[in-house]
Tab-separated table of C-alpha atoms in Angstrom:
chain	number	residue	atom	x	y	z
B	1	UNK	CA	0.000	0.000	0.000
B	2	UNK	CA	1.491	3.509	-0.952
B	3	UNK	CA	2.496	6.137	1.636
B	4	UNK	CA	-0.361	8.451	0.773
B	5	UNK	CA	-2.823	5.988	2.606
B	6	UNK	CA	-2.642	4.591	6.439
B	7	UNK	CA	-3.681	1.230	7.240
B	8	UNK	CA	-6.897	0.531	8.434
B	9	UNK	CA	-7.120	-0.645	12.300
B	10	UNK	CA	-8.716	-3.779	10.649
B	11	UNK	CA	-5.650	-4.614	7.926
B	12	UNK	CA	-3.539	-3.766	11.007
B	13	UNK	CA	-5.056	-5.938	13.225
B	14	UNK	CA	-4.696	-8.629	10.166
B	15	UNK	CA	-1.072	-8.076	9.868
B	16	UNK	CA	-0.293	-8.791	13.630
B	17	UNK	CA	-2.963	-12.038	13.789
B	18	UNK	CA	-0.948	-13.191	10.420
B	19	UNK	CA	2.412	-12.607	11.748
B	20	UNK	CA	1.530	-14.397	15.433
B	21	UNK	CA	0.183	-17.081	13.288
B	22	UNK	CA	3.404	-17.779	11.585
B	23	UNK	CA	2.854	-15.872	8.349
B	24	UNK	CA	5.992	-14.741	6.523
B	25	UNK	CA	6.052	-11.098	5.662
B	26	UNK	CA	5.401	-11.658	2.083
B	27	UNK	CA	2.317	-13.477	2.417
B	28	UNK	CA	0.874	-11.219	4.994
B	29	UNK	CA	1.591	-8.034	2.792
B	30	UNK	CA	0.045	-10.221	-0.124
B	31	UNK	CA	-3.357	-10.848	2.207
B	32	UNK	CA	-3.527	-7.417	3.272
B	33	UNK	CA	-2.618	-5.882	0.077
B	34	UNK	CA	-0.078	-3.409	1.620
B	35	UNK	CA	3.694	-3.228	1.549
B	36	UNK	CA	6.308	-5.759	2.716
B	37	UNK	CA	7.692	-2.334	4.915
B	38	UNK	CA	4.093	-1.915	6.320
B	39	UNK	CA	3.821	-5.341	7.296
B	40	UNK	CA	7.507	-4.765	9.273
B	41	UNK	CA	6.639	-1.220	11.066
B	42	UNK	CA	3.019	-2.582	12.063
B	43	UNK	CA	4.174	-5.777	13.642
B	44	UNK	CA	7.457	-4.018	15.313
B	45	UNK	CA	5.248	-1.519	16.794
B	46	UNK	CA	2.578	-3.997	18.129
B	47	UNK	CA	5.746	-6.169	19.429
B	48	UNK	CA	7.151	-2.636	21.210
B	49	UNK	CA	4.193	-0.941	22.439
B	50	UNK	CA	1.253	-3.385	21.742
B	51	UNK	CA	-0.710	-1.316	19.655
B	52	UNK	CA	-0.412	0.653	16.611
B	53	UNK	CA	-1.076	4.113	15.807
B	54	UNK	CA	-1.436	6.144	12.507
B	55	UNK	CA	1.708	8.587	13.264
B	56	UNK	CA	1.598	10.558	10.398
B	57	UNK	CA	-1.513	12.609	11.737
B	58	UNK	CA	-0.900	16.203	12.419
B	59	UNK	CA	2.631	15.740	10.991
B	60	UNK	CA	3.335	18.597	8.053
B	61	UNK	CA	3.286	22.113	8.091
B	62	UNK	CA	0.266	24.166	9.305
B	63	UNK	CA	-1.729	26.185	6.656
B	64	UNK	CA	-0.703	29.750	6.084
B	65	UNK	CA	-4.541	30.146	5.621
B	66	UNK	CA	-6.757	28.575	8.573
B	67	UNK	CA	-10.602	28.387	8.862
B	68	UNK	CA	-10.612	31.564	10.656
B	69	UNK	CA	-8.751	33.044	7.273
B	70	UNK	CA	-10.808	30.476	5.308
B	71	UNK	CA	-13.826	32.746	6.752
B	72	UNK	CA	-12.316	36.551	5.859
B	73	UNK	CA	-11.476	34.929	2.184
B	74	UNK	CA	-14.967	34.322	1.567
B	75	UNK	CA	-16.148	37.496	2.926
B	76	UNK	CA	-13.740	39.280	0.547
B	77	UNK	CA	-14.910	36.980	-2.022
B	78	UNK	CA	-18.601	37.500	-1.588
B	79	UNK	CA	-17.959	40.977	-1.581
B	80	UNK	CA	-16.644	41.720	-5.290
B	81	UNK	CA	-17.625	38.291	-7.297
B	82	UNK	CA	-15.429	39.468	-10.286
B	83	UNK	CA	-12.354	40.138	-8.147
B	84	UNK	CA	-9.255	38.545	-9.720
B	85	UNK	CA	-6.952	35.909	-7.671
B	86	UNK	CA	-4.368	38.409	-7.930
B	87	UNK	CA	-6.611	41.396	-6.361
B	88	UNK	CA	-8.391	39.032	-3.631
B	89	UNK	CA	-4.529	38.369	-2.213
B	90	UNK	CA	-3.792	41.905	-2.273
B	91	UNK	CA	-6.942	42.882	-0.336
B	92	UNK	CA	-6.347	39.453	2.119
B	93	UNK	CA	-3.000	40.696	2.792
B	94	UNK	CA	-3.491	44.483	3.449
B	95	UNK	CA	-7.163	44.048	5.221
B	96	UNK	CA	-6.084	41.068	7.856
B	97	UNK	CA	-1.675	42.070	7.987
B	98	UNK	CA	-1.069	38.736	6.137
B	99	UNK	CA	1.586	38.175	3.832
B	100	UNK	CA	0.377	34.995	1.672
B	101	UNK	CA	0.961	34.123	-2.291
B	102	UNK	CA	-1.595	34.634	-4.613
B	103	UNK	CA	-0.987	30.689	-5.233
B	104	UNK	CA	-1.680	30.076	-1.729
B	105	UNK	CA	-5.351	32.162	-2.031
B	106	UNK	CA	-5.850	30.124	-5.170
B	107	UNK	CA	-5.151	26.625	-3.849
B	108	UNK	CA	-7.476	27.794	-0.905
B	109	UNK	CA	-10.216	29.048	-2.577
B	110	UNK	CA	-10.281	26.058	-4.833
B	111	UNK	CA	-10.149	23.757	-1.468
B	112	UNK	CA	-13.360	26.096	-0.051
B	113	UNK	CA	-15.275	25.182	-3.617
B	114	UNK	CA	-14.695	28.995	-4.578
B	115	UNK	CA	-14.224	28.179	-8.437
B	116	UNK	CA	-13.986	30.830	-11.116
B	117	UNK	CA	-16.769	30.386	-14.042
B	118	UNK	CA	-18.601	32.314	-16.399
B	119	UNK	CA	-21.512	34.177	-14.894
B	120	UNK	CA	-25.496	33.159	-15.927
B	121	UNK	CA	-26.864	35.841	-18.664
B	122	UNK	CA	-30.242	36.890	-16.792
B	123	UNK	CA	-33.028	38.918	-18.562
B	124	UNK	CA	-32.960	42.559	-17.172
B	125	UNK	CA	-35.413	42.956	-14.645
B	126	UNK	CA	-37.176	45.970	-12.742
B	127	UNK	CA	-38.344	45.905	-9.257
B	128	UNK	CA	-41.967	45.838	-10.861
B	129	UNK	CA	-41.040	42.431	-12.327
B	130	UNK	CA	-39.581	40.908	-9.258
B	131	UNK	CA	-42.503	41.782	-7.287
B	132	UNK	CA	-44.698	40.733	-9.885
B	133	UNK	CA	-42.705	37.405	-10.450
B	134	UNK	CA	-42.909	37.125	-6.275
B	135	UNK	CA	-46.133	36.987	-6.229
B	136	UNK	CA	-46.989	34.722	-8.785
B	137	UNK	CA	-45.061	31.885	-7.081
B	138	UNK	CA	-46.102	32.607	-3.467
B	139	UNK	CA	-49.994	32.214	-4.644
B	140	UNK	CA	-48.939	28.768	-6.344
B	141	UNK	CA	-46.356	27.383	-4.070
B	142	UNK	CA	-48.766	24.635	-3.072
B	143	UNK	CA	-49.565	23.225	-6.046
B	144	UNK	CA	-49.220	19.634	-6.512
B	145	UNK	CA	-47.012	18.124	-9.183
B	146	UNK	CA	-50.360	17.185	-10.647
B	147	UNK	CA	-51.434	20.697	-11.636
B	148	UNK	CA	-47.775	21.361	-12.735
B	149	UNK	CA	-48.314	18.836	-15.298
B	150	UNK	CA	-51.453	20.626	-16.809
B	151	UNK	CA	-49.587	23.803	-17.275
B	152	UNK	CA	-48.279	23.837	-21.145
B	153	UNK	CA	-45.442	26.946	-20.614
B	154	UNK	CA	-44.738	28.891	-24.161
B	155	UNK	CA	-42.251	31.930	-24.251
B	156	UNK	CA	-40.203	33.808	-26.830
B	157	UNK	CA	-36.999	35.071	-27.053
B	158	UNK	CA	-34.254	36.819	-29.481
B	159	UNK	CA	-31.308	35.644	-29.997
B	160	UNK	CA	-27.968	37.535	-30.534
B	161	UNK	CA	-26.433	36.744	-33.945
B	162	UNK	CA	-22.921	38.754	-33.313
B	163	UNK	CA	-22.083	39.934	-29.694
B	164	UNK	CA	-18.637	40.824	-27.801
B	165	UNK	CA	-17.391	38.431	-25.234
B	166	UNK	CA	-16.358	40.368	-22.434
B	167	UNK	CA	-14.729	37.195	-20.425
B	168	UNK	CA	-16.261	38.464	-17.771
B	169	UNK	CA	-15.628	35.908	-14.849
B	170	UNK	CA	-17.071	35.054	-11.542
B	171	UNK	CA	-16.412	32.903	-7.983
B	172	UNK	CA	-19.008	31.059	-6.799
B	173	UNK	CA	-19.908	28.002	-4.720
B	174	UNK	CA	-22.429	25.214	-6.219
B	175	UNK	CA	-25.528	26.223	-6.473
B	176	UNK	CA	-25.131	30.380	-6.242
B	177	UNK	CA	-25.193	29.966	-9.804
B	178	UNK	CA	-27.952	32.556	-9.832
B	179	UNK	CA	-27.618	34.820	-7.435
B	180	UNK	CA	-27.507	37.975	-8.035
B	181	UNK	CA	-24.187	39.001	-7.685
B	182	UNK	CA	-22.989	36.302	-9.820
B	183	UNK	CA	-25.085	36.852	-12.625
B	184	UNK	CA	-24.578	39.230	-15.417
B	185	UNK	CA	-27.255	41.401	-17.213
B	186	UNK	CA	-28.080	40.333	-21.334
B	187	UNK	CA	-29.346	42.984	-23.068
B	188	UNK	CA	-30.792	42.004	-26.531
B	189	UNK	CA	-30.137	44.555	-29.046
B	190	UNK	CA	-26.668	45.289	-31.394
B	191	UNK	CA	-25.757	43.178	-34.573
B	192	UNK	CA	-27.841	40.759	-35.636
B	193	UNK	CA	-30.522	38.349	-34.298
B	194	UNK	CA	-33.391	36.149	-34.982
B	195	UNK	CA	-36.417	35.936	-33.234
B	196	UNK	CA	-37.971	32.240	-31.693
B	197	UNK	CA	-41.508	31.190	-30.199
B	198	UNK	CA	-41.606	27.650	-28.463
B	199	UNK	CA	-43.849	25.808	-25.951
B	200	UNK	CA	-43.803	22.591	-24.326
B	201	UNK	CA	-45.336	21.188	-21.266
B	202	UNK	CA	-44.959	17.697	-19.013
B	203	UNK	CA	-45.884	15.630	-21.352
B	204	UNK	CA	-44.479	16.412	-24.853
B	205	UNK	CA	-42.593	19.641	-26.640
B	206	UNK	CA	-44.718	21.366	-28.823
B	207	UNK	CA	-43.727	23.483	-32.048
B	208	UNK	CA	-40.506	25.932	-32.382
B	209	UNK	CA	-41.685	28.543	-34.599
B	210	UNK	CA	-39.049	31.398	-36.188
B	211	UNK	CA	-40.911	34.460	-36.579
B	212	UNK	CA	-39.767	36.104	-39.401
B	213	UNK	CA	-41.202	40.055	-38.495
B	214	UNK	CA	-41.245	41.724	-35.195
B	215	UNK	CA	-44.004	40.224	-32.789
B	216	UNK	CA	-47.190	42.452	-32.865
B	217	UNK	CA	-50.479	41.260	-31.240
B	218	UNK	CA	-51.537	39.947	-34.627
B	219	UNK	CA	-48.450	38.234	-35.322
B	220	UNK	CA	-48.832	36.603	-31.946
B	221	UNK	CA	-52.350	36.007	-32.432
B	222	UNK	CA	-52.062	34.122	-35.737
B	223	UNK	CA	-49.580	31.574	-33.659
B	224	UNK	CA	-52.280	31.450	-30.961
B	225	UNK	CA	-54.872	30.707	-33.462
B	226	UNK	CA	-52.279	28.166	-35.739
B	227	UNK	CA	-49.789	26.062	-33.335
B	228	UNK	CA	-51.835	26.480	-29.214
B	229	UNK	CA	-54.768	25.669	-30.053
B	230	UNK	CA	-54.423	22.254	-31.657
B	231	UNK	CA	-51.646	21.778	-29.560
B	232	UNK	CA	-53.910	21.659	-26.624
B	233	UNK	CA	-56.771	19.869	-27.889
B	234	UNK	CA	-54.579	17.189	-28.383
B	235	UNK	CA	-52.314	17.035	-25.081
B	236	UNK	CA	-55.856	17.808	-23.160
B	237	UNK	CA	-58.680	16.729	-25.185
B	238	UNK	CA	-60.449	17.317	-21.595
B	239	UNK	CA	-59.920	21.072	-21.432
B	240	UNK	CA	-58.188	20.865	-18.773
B	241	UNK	CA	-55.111	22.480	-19.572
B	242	UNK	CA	-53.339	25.893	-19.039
B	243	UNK	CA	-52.000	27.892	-21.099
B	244	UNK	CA	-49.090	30.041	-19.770
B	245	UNK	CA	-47.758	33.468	-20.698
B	246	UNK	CA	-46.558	36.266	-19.280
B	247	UNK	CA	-47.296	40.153	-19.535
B	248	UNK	CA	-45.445	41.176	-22.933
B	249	UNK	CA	-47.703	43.861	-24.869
B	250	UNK	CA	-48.919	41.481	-27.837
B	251	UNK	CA	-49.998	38.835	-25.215
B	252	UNK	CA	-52.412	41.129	-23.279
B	253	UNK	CA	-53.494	43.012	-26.222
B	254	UNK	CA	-57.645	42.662	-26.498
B	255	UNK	CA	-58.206	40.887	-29.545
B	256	UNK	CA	-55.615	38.147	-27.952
B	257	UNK	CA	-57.875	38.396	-24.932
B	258	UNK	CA	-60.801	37.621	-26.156
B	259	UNK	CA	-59.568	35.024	-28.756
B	260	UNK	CA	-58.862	33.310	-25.349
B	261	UNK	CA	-62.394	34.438	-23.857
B	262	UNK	CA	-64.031	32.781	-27.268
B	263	UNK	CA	-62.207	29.255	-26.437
B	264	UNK	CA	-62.008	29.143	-23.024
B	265	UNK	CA	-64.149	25.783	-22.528
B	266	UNK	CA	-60.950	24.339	-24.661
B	267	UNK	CA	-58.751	25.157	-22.400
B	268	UNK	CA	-57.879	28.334	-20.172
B	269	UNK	CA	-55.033	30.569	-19.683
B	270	UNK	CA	-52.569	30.410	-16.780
B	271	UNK	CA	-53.284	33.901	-14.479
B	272	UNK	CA	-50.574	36.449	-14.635
C-alpha cells in the first residue's frame, strides 16, 4: 500500500494475527494488500508498544490560511464576485496584515469550492417584475405536481447573432449559480438576431416557430390561433389544460384576450 494511505485498524489488526500465526512477511503483505515495509513497522510496533497508531496525523506544516482566514477569504470573495486571484490576495494581505501568495489564495479558494466560471446571462429585470414574479409563485407554491403537469409553458426570445465576449468571470460556490451578484445582465439589441416562439409542457414539446417580423399582437395572435390551439386539444382533449404566458404587450393586447375568452371551454389561460 502507498504512503499516501494509512492502514486501516482492521488490515492492522490482520497483519499482527498473520504474523503471530506464523505468516511470513510476504504473504501477509500479499493478504492485506499493503507493503512488505508496512507489514515490518506494524508488527514491530505492536511487538514494542502493543498497539499501533497512525503517526503521520498532524505531521506537516500548518496552513498559512486557517478556517478563521478560510472565513475573511470568503467574505472578501462575496464581496466583489469578479475580483481577480491576484486582487483578492492583495486585499487578504493588506485588510487582515497577512503576507500569503496569490498561489496560496488560489489553492485555498479552490479547497473552499470557490471556483472561477462564467456568470449566468439573466433577462434585465425591474423591481416591478420581481414583485410581480414574487407573487406569482407565493400564490402557487402549493400546487401539486399534478397541476404542474397541466400547465403547457410557451415563451419567446431573441437571440444575438454577433455579440462581444467580455470574459467576464465570476467565484461562486455550487448552487449560487444565480444569485444575483454572480449573474450578469443580457441585453438584446446590437448586430444581428433572430427571433424564436416555443412551448412545451410535461408531457411532450410542442412546435418551435421562427418568426420572421417583429411580434405584434396579430403576429402573436395568428400563432395562438395556428400552433396552441391544436396543440392543446390534443395534449388535453379534456380542457383541462393551461395555457401560460406572461405580460409582454402582444400577449395582453384585447383581440388576444378575447380570442382566449371565445375558447375558453378548450382550455384556459394560466393567471398572470
Amino acid at each position: 500500500m502507498g504512503r499516501g494511505k494509512d492502514l486501516s485498524d482492521s488490515e492492522k489488526g490482520q497483519i499482527v494475527m498473520a504474523r503471530r500465526l506464523g505468516r511470513s512477511i510476504s504473504e501477509t503483505a500479499k493478504l492485506v494488500g499493503c507493503s512488505r515495509s508496512a507489514v515490518v513497522s506494524t508488527y514491530r510496533q505492536w511487538s514494542e508498544e502493543g498497539q499501533t497508531t497512525n503517526r503521520r496525523q498532524g505531521i506537516g506544516r500548518p496552513r498559512l490560511i486557517d478556517a478563521r482566514g478560510q472565513r475573511r477569504l470568503s467574505r472578501l470573495v462575496r464581496t466583489d464576485r469578479k475580483a481577480t486571484v491576484a486582487q483578492i490576495a492583495e486585499n487578504f494581505n493588506h485588510c487582515y496584515g497577512a503576507n500569503v501568495s496569490e498561489h496560496t489564495v488560489h489553492r485555498t479558494l479552490l479547497r473552499m469550492g470557490l471556483r472561477s466560471c462564467r456568470p449566468v446571462a439573466v433577462p434585465v429585470l425591474t423591481p416591478v417584475h420581481r414583485r410581480k414574479r414574487l407573487e406569482w409563485a407565493r400564490e402557487r407554491q402549493n400546487w401539486t405536481l399534478e397541476q404542474w403537469k397541466k400547465v403547457v409553458w410557451s415563451d419567446e426570445s431573441r437571440f444575438l447573432l454577433h455579440h462581444v465576449d467580455g470574459q467576464v468571470r465570476v467565484r461562486s460556490l455550487p448552487g449560487e449559480e444565480m444569485a444575483p451578484e454572480c449573474t450578469v445582465e443580457r441585453r438584446q439589441d446590437g448586430g444581428g438576431s433572430m427571433m424564436l416562439w416555443a412551448m412545451f409542457c410535461w408531457e411532450t414539446l410542442g412546435p418551435g416557430i421562427h418568426v420572421d417580423v417583429n411580434l405584434t399582437h396579430a403576429t402573436y395572435l395568428n400563432i395562438v390561433a395556428d400552433q396552441v390551439h391544436p396543440f392543446m386539444a390534443t395534449v388535453f382533449p379534456d380542457g383541462s389544460g393551461l395555457f401560460q404566458q406572461d405580460n409582454a404587450p402582444c400577449h395582453t393586447a384585447h383581440i388576444v384576450q378575447e380570442w382566449f375568452e371565445e375558447h375558453e371551454e378548450e382550455f384556459k389561460v394560466l393567471p398572470r
